[in-house]
PDB file of C-alpha atoms in Angstrom:
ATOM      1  CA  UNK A 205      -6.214  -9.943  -1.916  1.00 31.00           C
ATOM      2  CA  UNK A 206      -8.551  -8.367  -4.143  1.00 36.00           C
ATOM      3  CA  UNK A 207     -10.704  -5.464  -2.765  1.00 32.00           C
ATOM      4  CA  UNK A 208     -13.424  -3.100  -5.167  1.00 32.00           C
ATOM      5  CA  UNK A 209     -13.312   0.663  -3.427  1.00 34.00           C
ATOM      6  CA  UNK A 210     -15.188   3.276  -5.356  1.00 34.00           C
ATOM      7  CA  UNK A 211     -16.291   0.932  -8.504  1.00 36.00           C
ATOM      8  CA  UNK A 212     -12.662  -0.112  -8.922  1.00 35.00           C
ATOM      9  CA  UNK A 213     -10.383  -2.842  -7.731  1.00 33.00           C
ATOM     10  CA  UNK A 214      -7.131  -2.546  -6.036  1.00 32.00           C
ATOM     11  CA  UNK A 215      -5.488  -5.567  -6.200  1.00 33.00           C
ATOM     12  CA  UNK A 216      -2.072  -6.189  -3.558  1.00 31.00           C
ATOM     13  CA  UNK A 217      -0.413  -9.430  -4.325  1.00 32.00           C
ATOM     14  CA  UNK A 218       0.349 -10.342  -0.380  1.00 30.00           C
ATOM     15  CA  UNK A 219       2.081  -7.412   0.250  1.00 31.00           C
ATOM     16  CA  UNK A 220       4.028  -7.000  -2.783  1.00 30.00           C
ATOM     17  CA  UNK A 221       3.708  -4.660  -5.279  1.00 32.00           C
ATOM     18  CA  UNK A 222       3.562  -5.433  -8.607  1.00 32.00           C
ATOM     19  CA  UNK A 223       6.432  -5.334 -11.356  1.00 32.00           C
ATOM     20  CA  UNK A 224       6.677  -6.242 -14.594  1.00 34.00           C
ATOM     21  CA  UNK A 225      10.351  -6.621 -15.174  1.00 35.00           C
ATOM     22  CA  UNK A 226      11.300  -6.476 -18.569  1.00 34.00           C
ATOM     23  CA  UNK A 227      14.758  -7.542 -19.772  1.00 33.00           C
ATOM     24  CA  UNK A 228      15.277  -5.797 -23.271  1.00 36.00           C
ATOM     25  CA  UNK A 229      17.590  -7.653 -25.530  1.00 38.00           C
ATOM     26  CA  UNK A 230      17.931  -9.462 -28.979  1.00 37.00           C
ATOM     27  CA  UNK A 231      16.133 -12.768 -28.618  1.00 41.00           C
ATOM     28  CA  UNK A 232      18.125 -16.055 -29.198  1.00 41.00           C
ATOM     29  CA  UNK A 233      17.533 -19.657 -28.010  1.00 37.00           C
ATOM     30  CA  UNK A 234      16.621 -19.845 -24.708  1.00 41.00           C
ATOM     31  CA  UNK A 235      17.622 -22.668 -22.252  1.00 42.00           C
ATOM     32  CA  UNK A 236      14.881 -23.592 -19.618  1.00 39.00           C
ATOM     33  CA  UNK A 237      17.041 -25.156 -16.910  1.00 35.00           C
ATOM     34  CA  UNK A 238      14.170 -26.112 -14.672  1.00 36.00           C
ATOM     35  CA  UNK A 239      10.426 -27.884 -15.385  1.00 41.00           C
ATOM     36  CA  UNK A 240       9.232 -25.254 -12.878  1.00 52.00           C
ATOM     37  CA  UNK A 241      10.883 -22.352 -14.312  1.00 76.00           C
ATOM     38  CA  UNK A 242      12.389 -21.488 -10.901  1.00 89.00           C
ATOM     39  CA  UNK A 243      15.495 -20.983 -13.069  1.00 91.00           C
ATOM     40  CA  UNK A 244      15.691 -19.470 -16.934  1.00 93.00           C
ATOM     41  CA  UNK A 245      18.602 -18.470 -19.157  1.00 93.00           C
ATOM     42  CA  UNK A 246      18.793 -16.531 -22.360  1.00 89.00           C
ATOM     43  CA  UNK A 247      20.573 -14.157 -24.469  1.00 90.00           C
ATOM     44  CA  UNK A 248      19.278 -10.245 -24.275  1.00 86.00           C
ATOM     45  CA  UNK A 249      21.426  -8.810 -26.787  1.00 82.00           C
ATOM     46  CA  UNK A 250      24.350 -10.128 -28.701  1.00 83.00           C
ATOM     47  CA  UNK A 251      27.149 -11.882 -26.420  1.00 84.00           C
ATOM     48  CA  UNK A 252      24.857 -10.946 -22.846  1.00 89.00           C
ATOM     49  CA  UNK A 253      23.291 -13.952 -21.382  1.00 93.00           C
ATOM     50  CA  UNK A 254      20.540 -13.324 -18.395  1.00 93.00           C
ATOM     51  CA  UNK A 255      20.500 -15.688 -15.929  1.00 95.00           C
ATOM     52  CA  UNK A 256      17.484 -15.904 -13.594  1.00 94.00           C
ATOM     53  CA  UNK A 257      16.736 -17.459  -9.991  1.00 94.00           C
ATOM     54  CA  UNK A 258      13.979 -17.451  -7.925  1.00 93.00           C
ATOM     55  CA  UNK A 259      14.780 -17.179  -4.812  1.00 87.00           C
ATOM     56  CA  UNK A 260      13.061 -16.406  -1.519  1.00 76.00           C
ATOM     57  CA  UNK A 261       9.548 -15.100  -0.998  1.00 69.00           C
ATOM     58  CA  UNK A 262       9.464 -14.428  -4.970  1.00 69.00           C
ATOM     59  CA  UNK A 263      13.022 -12.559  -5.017  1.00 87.00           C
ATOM     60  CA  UNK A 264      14.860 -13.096  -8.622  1.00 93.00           C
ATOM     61  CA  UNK A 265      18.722 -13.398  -8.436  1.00 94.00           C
ATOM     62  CA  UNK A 266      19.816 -12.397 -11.724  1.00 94.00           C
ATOM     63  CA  UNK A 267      23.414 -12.676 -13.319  1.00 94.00           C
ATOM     64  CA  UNK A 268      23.946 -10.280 -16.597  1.00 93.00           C
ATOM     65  CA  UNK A 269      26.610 -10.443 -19.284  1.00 91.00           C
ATOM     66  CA  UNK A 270      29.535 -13.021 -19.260  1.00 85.00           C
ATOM     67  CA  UNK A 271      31.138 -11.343 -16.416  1.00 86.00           C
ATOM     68  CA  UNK A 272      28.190 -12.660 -14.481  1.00 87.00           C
ATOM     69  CA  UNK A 273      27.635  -8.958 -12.662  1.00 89.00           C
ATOM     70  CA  UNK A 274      24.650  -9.758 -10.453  1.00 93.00           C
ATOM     71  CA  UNK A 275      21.772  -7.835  -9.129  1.00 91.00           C
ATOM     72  CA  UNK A 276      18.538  -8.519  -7.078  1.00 92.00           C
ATOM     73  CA  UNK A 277      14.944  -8.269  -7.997  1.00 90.00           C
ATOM     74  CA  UNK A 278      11.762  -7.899  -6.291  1.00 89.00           C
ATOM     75  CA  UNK A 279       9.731 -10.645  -8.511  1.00 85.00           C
ATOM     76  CA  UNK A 280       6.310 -11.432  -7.125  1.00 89.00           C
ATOM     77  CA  UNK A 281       4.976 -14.444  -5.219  1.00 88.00           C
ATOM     78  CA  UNK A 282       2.622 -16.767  -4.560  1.00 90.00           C
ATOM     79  CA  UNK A 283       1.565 -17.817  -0.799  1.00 88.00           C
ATOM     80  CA  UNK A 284       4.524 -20.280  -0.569  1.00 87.00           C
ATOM     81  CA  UNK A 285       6.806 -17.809  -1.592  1.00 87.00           C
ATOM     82  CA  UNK A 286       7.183 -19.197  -5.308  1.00 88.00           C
ATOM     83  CA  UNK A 287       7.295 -17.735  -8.562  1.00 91.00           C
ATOM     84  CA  UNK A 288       7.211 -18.450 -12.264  1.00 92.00           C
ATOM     85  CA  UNK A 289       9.784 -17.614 -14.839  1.00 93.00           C
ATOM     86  CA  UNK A 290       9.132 -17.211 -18.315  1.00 90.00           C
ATOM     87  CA  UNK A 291      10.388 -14.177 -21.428  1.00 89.00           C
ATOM     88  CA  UNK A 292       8.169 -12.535 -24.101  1.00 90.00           C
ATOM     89  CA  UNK A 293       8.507  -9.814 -25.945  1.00 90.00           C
ATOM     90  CA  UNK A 294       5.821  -7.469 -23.904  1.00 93.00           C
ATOM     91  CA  UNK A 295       7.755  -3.951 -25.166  1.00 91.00           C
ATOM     92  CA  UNK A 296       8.072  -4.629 -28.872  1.00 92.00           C
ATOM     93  CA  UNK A 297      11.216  -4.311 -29.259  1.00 87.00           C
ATOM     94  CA  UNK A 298      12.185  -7.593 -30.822  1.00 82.00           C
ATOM     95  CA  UNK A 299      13.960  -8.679 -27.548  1.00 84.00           C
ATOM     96  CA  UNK A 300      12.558 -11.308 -25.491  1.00 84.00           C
ATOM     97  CA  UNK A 301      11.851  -9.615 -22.018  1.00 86.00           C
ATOM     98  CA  UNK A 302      11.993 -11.983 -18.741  1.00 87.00           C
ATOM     99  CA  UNK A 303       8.572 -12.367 -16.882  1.00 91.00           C
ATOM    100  CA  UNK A 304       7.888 -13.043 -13.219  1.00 92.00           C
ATOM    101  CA  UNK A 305       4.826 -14.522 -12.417  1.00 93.00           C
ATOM    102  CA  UNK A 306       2.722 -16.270  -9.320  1.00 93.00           C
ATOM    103  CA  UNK A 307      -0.088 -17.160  -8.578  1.00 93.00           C
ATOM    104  CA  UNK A 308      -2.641 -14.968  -6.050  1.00 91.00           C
ATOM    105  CA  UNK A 309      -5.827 -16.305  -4.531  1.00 85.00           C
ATOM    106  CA  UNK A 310      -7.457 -18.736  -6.564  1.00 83.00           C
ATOM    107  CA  UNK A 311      -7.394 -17.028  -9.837  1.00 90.00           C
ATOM    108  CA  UNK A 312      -5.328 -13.719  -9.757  1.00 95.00           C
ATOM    109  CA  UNK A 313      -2.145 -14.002 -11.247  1.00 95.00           C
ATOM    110  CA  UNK A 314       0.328 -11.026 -10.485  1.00 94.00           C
ATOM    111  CA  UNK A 315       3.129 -10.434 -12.732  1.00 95.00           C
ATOM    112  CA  UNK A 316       6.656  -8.858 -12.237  1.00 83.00           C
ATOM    113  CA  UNK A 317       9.046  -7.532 -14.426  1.00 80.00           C
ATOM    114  CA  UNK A 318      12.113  -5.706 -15.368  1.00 81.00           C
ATOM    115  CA  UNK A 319      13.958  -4.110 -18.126  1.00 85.00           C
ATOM    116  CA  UNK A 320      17.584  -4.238 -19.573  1.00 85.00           C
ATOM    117  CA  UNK A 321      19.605  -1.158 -19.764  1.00 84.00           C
ATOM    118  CA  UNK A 322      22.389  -1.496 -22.116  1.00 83.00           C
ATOM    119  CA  UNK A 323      24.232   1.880 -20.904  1.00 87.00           C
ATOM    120  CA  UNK A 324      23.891   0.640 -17.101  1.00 89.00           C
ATOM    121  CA  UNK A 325      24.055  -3.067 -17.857  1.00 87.00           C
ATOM    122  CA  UNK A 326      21.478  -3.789 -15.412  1.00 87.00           C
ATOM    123  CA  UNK A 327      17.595  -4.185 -15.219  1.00 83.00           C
ATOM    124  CA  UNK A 328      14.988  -1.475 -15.393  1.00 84.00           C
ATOM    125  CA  UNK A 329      11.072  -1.655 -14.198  1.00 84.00           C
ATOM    126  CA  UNK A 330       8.435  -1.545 -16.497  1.00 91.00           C
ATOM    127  CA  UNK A 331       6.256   0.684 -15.091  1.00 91.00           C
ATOM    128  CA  UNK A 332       2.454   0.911 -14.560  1.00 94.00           C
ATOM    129  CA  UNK A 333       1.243   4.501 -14.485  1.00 94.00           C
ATOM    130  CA  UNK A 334      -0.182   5.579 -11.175  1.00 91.00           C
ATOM    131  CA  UNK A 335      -3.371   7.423 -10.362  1.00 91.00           C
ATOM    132  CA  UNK A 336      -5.302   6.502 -13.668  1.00 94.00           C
ATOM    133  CA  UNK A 337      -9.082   5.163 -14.205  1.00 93.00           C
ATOM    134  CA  UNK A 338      -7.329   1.346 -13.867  1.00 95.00           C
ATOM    135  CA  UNK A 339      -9.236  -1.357 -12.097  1.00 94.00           C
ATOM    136  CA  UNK A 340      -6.116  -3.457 -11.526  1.00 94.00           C
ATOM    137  CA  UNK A 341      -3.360  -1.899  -9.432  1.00 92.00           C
ATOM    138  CA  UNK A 342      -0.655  -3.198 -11.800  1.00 92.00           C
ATOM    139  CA  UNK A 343      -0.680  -5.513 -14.399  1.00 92.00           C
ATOM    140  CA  UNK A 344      -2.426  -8.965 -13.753  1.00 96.00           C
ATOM    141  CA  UNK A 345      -2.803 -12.044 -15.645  1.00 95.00           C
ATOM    142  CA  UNK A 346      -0.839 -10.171 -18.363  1.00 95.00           C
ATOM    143  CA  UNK A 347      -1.284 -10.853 -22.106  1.00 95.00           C
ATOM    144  CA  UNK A 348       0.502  -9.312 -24.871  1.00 94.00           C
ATOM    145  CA  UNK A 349      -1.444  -8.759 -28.457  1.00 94.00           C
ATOM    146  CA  UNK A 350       1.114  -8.117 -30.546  1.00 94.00           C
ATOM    147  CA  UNK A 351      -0.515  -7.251 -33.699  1.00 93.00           C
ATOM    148  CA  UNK A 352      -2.175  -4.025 -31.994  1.00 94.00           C
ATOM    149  CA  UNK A 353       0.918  -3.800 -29.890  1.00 95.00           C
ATOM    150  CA  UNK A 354      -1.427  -3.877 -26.553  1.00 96.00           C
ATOM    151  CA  UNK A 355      -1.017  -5.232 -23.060  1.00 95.00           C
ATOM    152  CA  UNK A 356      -4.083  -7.077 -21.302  1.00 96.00           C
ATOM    153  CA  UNK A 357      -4.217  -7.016 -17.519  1.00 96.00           C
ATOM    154  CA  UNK A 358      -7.038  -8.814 -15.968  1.00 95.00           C
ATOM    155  CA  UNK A 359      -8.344  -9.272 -12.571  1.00 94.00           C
ATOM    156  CA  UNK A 360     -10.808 -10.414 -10.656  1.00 91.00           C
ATOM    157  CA  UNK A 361     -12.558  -8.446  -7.976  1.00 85.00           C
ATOM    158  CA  UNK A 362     -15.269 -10.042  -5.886  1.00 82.00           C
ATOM    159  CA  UNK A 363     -17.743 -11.707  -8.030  1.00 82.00           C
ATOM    160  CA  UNK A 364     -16.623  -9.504 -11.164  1.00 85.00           C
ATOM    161  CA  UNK A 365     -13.599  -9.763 -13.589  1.00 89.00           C
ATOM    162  CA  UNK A 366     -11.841  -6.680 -14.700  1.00 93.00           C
ATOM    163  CA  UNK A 367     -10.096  -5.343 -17.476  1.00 94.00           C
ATOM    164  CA  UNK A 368      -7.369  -2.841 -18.878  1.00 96.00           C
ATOM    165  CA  UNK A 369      -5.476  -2.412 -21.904  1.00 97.00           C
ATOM    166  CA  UNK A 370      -2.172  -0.615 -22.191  1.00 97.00           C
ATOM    167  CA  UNK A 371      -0.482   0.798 -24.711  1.00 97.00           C
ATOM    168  CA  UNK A 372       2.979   2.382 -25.633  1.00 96.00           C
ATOM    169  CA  UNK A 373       3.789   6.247 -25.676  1.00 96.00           C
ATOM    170  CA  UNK A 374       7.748   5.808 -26.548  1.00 93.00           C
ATOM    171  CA  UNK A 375       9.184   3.624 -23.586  1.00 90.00           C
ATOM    172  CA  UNK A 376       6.528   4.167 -21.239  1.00 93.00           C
ATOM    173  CA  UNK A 377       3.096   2.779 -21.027  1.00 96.00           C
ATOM    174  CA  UNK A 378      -0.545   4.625 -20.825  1.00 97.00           C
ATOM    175  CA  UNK A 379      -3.321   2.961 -19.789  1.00 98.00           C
ATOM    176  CA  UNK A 380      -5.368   2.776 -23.267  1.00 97.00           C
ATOM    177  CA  UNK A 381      -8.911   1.288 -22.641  1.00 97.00           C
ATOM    178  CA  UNK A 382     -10.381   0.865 -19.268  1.00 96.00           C
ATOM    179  CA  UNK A 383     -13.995  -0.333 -18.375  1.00 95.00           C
ATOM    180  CA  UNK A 384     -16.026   0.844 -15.885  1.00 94.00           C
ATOM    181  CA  UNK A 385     -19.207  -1.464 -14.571  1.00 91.00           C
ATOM    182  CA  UNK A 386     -22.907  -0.086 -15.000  1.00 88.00           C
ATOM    183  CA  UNK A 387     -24.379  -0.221 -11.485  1.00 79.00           C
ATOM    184  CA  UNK A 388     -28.434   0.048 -12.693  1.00 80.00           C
ATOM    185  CA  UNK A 389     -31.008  -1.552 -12.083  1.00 79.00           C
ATOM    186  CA  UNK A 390     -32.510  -3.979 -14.308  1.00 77.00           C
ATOM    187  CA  UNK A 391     -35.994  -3.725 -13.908  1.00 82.00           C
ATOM    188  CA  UNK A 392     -35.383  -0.058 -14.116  1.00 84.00           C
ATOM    189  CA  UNK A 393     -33.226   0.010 -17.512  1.00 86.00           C
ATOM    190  CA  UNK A 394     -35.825  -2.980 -19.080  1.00 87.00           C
ATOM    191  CA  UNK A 395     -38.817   0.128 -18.596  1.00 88.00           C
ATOM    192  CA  UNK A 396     -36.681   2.339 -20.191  1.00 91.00           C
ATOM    193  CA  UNK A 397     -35.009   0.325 -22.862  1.00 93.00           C
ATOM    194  CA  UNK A 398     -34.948  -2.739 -24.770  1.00 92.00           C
ATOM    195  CA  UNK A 399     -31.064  -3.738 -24.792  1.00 91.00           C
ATOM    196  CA  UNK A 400     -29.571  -5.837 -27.326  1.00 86.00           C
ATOM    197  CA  UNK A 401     -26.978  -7.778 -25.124  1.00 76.00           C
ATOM    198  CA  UNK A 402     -26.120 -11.503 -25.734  1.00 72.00           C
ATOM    199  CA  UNK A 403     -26.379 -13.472 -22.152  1.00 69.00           C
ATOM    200  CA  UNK A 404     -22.607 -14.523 -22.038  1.00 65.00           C
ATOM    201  CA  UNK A 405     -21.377 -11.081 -22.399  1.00 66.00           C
ATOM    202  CA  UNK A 406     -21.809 -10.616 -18.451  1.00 73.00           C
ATOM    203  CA  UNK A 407     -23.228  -7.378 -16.704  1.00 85.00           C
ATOM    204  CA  UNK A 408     -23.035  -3.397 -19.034  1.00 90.00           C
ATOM    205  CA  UNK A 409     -19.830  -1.977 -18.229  1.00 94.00           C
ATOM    206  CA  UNK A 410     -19.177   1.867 -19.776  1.00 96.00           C
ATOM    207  CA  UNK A 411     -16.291   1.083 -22.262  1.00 97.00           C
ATOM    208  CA  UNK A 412     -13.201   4.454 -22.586  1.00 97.00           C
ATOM    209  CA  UNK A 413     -10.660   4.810 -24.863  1.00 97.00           C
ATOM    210  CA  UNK A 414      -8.208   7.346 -23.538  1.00 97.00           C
ATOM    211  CA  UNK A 415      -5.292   9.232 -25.161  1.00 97.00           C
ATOM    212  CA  UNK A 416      -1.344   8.822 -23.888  1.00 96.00           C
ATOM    213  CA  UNK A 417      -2.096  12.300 -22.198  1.00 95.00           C
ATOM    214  CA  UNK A 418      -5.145  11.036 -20.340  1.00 94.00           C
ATOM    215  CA  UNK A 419      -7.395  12.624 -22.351  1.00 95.00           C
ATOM    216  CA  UNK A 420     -10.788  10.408 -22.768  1.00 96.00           C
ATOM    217  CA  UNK A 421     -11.568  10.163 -26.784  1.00 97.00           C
ATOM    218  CA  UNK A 422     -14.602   7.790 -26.478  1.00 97.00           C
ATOM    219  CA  UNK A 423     -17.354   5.843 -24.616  1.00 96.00           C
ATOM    220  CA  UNK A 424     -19.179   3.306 -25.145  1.00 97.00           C
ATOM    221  CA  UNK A 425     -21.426   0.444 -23.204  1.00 95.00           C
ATOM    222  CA  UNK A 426     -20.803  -2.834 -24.101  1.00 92.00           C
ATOM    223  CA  UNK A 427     -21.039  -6.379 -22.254  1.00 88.00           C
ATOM    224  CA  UNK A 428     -18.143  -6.296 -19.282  1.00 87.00           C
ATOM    225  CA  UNK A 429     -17.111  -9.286 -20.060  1.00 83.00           C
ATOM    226  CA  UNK A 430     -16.338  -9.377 -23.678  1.00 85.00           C
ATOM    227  CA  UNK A 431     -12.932  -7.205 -24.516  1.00 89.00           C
ATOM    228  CA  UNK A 432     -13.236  -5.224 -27.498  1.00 91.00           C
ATOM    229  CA  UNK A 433     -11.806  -5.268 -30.493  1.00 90.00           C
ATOM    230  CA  UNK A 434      -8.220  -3.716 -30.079  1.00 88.00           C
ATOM    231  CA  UNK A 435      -7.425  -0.982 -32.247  1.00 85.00           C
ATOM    232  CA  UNK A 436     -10.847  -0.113 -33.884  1.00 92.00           C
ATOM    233  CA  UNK A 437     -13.448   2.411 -32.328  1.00 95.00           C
ATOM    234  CA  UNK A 438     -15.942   0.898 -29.513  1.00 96.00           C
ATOM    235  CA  UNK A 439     -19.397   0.540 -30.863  1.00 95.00           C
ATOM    236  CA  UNK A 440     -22.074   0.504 -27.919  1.00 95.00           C
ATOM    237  CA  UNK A 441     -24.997  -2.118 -27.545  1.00 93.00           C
ATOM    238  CA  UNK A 442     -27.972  -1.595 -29.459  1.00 95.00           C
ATOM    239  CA  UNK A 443     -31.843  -0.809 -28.008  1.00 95.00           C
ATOM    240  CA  UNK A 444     -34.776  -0.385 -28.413  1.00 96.00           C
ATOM    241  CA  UNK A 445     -37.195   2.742 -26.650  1.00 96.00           C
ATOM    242  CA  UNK A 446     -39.738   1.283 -24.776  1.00 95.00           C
ATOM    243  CA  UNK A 447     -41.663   3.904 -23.671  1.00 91.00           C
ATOM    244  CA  UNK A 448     -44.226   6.194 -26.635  1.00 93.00           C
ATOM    245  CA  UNK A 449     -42.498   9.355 -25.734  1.00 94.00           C
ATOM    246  CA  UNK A 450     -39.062   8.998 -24.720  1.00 95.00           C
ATOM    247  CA  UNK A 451     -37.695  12.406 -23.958  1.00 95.00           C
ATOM    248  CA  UNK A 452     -34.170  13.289 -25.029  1.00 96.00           C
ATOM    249  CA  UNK A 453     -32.055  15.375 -22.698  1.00 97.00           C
ATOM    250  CA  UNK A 454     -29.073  17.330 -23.449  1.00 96.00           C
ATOM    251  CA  UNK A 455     -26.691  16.599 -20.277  1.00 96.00           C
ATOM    252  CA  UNK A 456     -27.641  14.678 -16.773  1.00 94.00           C
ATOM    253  CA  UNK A 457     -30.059  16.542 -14.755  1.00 93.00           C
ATOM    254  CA  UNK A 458     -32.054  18.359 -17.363  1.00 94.00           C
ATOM    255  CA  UNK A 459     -35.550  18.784 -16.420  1.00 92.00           C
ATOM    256  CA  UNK A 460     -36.597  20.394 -19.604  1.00 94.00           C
ATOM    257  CA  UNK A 461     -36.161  19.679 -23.641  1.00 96.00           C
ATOM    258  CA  UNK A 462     -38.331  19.649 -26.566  1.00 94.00           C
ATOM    259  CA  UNK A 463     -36.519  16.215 -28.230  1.00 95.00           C
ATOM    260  CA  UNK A 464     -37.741  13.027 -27.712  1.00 94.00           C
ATOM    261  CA  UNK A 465     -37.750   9.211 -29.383  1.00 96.00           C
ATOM    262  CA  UNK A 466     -40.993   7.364 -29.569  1.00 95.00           C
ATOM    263  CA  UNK A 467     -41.148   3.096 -29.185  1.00 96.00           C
ATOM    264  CA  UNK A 468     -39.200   1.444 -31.652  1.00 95.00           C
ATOM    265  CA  UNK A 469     -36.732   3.929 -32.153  1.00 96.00           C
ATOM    266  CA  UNK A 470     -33.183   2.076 -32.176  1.00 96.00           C
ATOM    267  CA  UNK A 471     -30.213   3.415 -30.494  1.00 97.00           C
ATOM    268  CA  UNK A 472     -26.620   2.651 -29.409  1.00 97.00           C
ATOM    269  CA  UNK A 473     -25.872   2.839 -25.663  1.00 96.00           C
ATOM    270  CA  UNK A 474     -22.450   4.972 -25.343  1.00 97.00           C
ATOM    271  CA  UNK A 475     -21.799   6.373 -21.579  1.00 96.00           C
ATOM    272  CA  UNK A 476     -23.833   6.122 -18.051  1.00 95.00           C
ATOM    273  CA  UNK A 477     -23.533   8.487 -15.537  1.00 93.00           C
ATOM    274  CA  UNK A 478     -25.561   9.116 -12.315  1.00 90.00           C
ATOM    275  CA  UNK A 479     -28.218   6.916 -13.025  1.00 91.00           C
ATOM    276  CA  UNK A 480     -28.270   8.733 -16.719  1.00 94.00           C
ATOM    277  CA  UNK A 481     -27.727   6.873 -20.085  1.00 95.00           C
ATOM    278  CA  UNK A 482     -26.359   8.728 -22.844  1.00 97.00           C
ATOM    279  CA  UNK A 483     -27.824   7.437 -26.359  1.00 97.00           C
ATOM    280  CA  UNK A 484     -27.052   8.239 -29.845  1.00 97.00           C
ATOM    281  CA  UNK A 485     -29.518   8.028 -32.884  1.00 96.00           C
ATOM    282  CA  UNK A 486     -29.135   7.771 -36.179  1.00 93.00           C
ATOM    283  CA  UNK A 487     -32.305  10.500 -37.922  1.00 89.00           C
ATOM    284  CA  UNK A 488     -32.358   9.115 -40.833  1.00 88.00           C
ATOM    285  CA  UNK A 489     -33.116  12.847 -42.154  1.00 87.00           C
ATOM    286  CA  UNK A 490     -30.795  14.605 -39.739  1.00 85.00           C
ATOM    287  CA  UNK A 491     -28.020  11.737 -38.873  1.00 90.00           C
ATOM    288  CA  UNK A 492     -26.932  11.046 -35.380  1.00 93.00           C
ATOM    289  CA  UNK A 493     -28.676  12.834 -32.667  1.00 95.00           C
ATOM    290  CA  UNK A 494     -26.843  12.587 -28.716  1.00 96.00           C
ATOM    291  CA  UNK A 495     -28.908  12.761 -25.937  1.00 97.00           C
ATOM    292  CA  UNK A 496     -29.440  11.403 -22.375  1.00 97.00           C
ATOM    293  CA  UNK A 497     -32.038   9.265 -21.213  1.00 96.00           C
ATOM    294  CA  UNK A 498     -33.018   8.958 -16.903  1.00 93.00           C
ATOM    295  CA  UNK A 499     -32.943   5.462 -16.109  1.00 91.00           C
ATOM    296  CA  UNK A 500     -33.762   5.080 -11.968  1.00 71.00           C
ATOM    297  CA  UNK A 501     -30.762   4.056  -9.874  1.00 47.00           C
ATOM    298  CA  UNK A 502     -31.336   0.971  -7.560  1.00 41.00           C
TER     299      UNK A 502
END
């Protein structure tokens, strides 16, 4: 089920929480053993085999090493209890990593996952980190970019699809880029500004790159449905001031300031809050000016 609560969207996969189990090892040839992949087998490091086995209500039976030592997973599932099998690389390590997926709903796909531990000889959980800005409890519909070394997790909530990006800090993951939907009005943000927006890049979602520590290093607004670039800084939509006197307010909430932009005046759209737009412009004498522009909530 997906569910938005307070402009983001907790996801729960029919009960189950998601995983994504990563097996760490060296790579080799692996030997699909079923059409379905209800059943996978390859090599994690040097002379240990992994043996996987969906079994019931998404459970993965797995059997590590030649000794065949075996240990239970949770896996995820779809509503007749299946579950996918696959192995990528999604920790960079050069080791192919086993992936659990099934389907949710009509187009969620929830992914578990686990980790090998060469000192225990069993498997570890990738983990998501709790209590950030995510919109996706977990990691959905998972993608793995390897030339930025990123993680795309994807969901849908409602009408609305949702994205975050992850990144590495050592062995454990920070959510990098998260996007957060613009909830304005239209007819109220067209009297205001003239946004430069093509019509397949969906509704303005606020755009944050944040630091492994959680610190927030950027904004920008951008079309919510077109990722952006990984690994270069986010560059806001483009508008034009609509109104002859535009005043230009230092924070949200100012009711007084001596700076304003005039019609015509171009500007790139970087952060909305309470109904506020923050703006940058480029003075051609001066260079770029920040300021926030009132736009009427709905």
């Amino acid at each position: 089920m997906v569910a938005p609560t307070g402009g983001s969207v907790l996801l729960n996969a029919l009960g189950y929480g998601l995983l994504i189990a990563v097996l760490g090892g060296s790579g080799g040839v692996d030997e699909v053993r079923a059409q379905d992949r209800e059943s996978i087998r390859f090599d994690v490091a040097p002379g240990v085999p992994v043996e996987a086995t969906v079994r019931d209500e998404g459970g993965v039976e797995v059997r590590i090493g030649s000794a065949g030592a075996i240990q239970q997973v949770a896996g995820v599932a779809d509503a007749d209890g299946k579950a996918r099998l696959d192995h990528e690389d999604v920790d960079f390590d050069g080791h192919l990593d086993l992936v659990v997926r099934a389907s949710v709903g009509q187009v969620n796909e929830a992914v578990a996952v686990y980790r090998y531990d060469a000192a225990s000889g069993r498997l570890q959980t990738l983990r998501v980190p709790s209590g950030t800005q995510a919109n996706c409890d977990g990691l959905w519909s998972l993608t793995v970019d390897v030339s930025s070394r990123t993680l795309v997790s994807t969901c849908r909530g409602g009408p609305m699809w949702y994205t975050d990006l992850y990144r590495y800090a050592g062995d454990a993951l920070y959510l990098y880029r998260v996007e957060r939907m613009m909830m304005l009005e239209t007819p109220a943000l067209e009297a205001v500004l003239d946004v430069d927006v093509a019509e397949d890049a969906g509704p303005l979602a606020v755009w944050s790159t944040l630091a492994a520590d959680g610190r927030v290093l950027e904004h920008a607004v951008a079309g919510g449905l077109a990722v952006p670039a990984h690994g270069v800084p986010l560059k806001g939509v483009t508008a034009r001031v609509v109104a002859s006197r535009q005043p230009l307010y230092a924070a949200p909430g100012d009711t007084s300031t001596r700076r304003y932009l005039v019609a015509g005046d171009r500007v790139e759209l970087l952060d909305e809050r309470d109904g506020w737009l923050q703006v940058r412009y480029r003075n051609p004498s001066k260079g770029p000016v920040l300021g926030w522009v009132p736009v009427a909530l709905p």
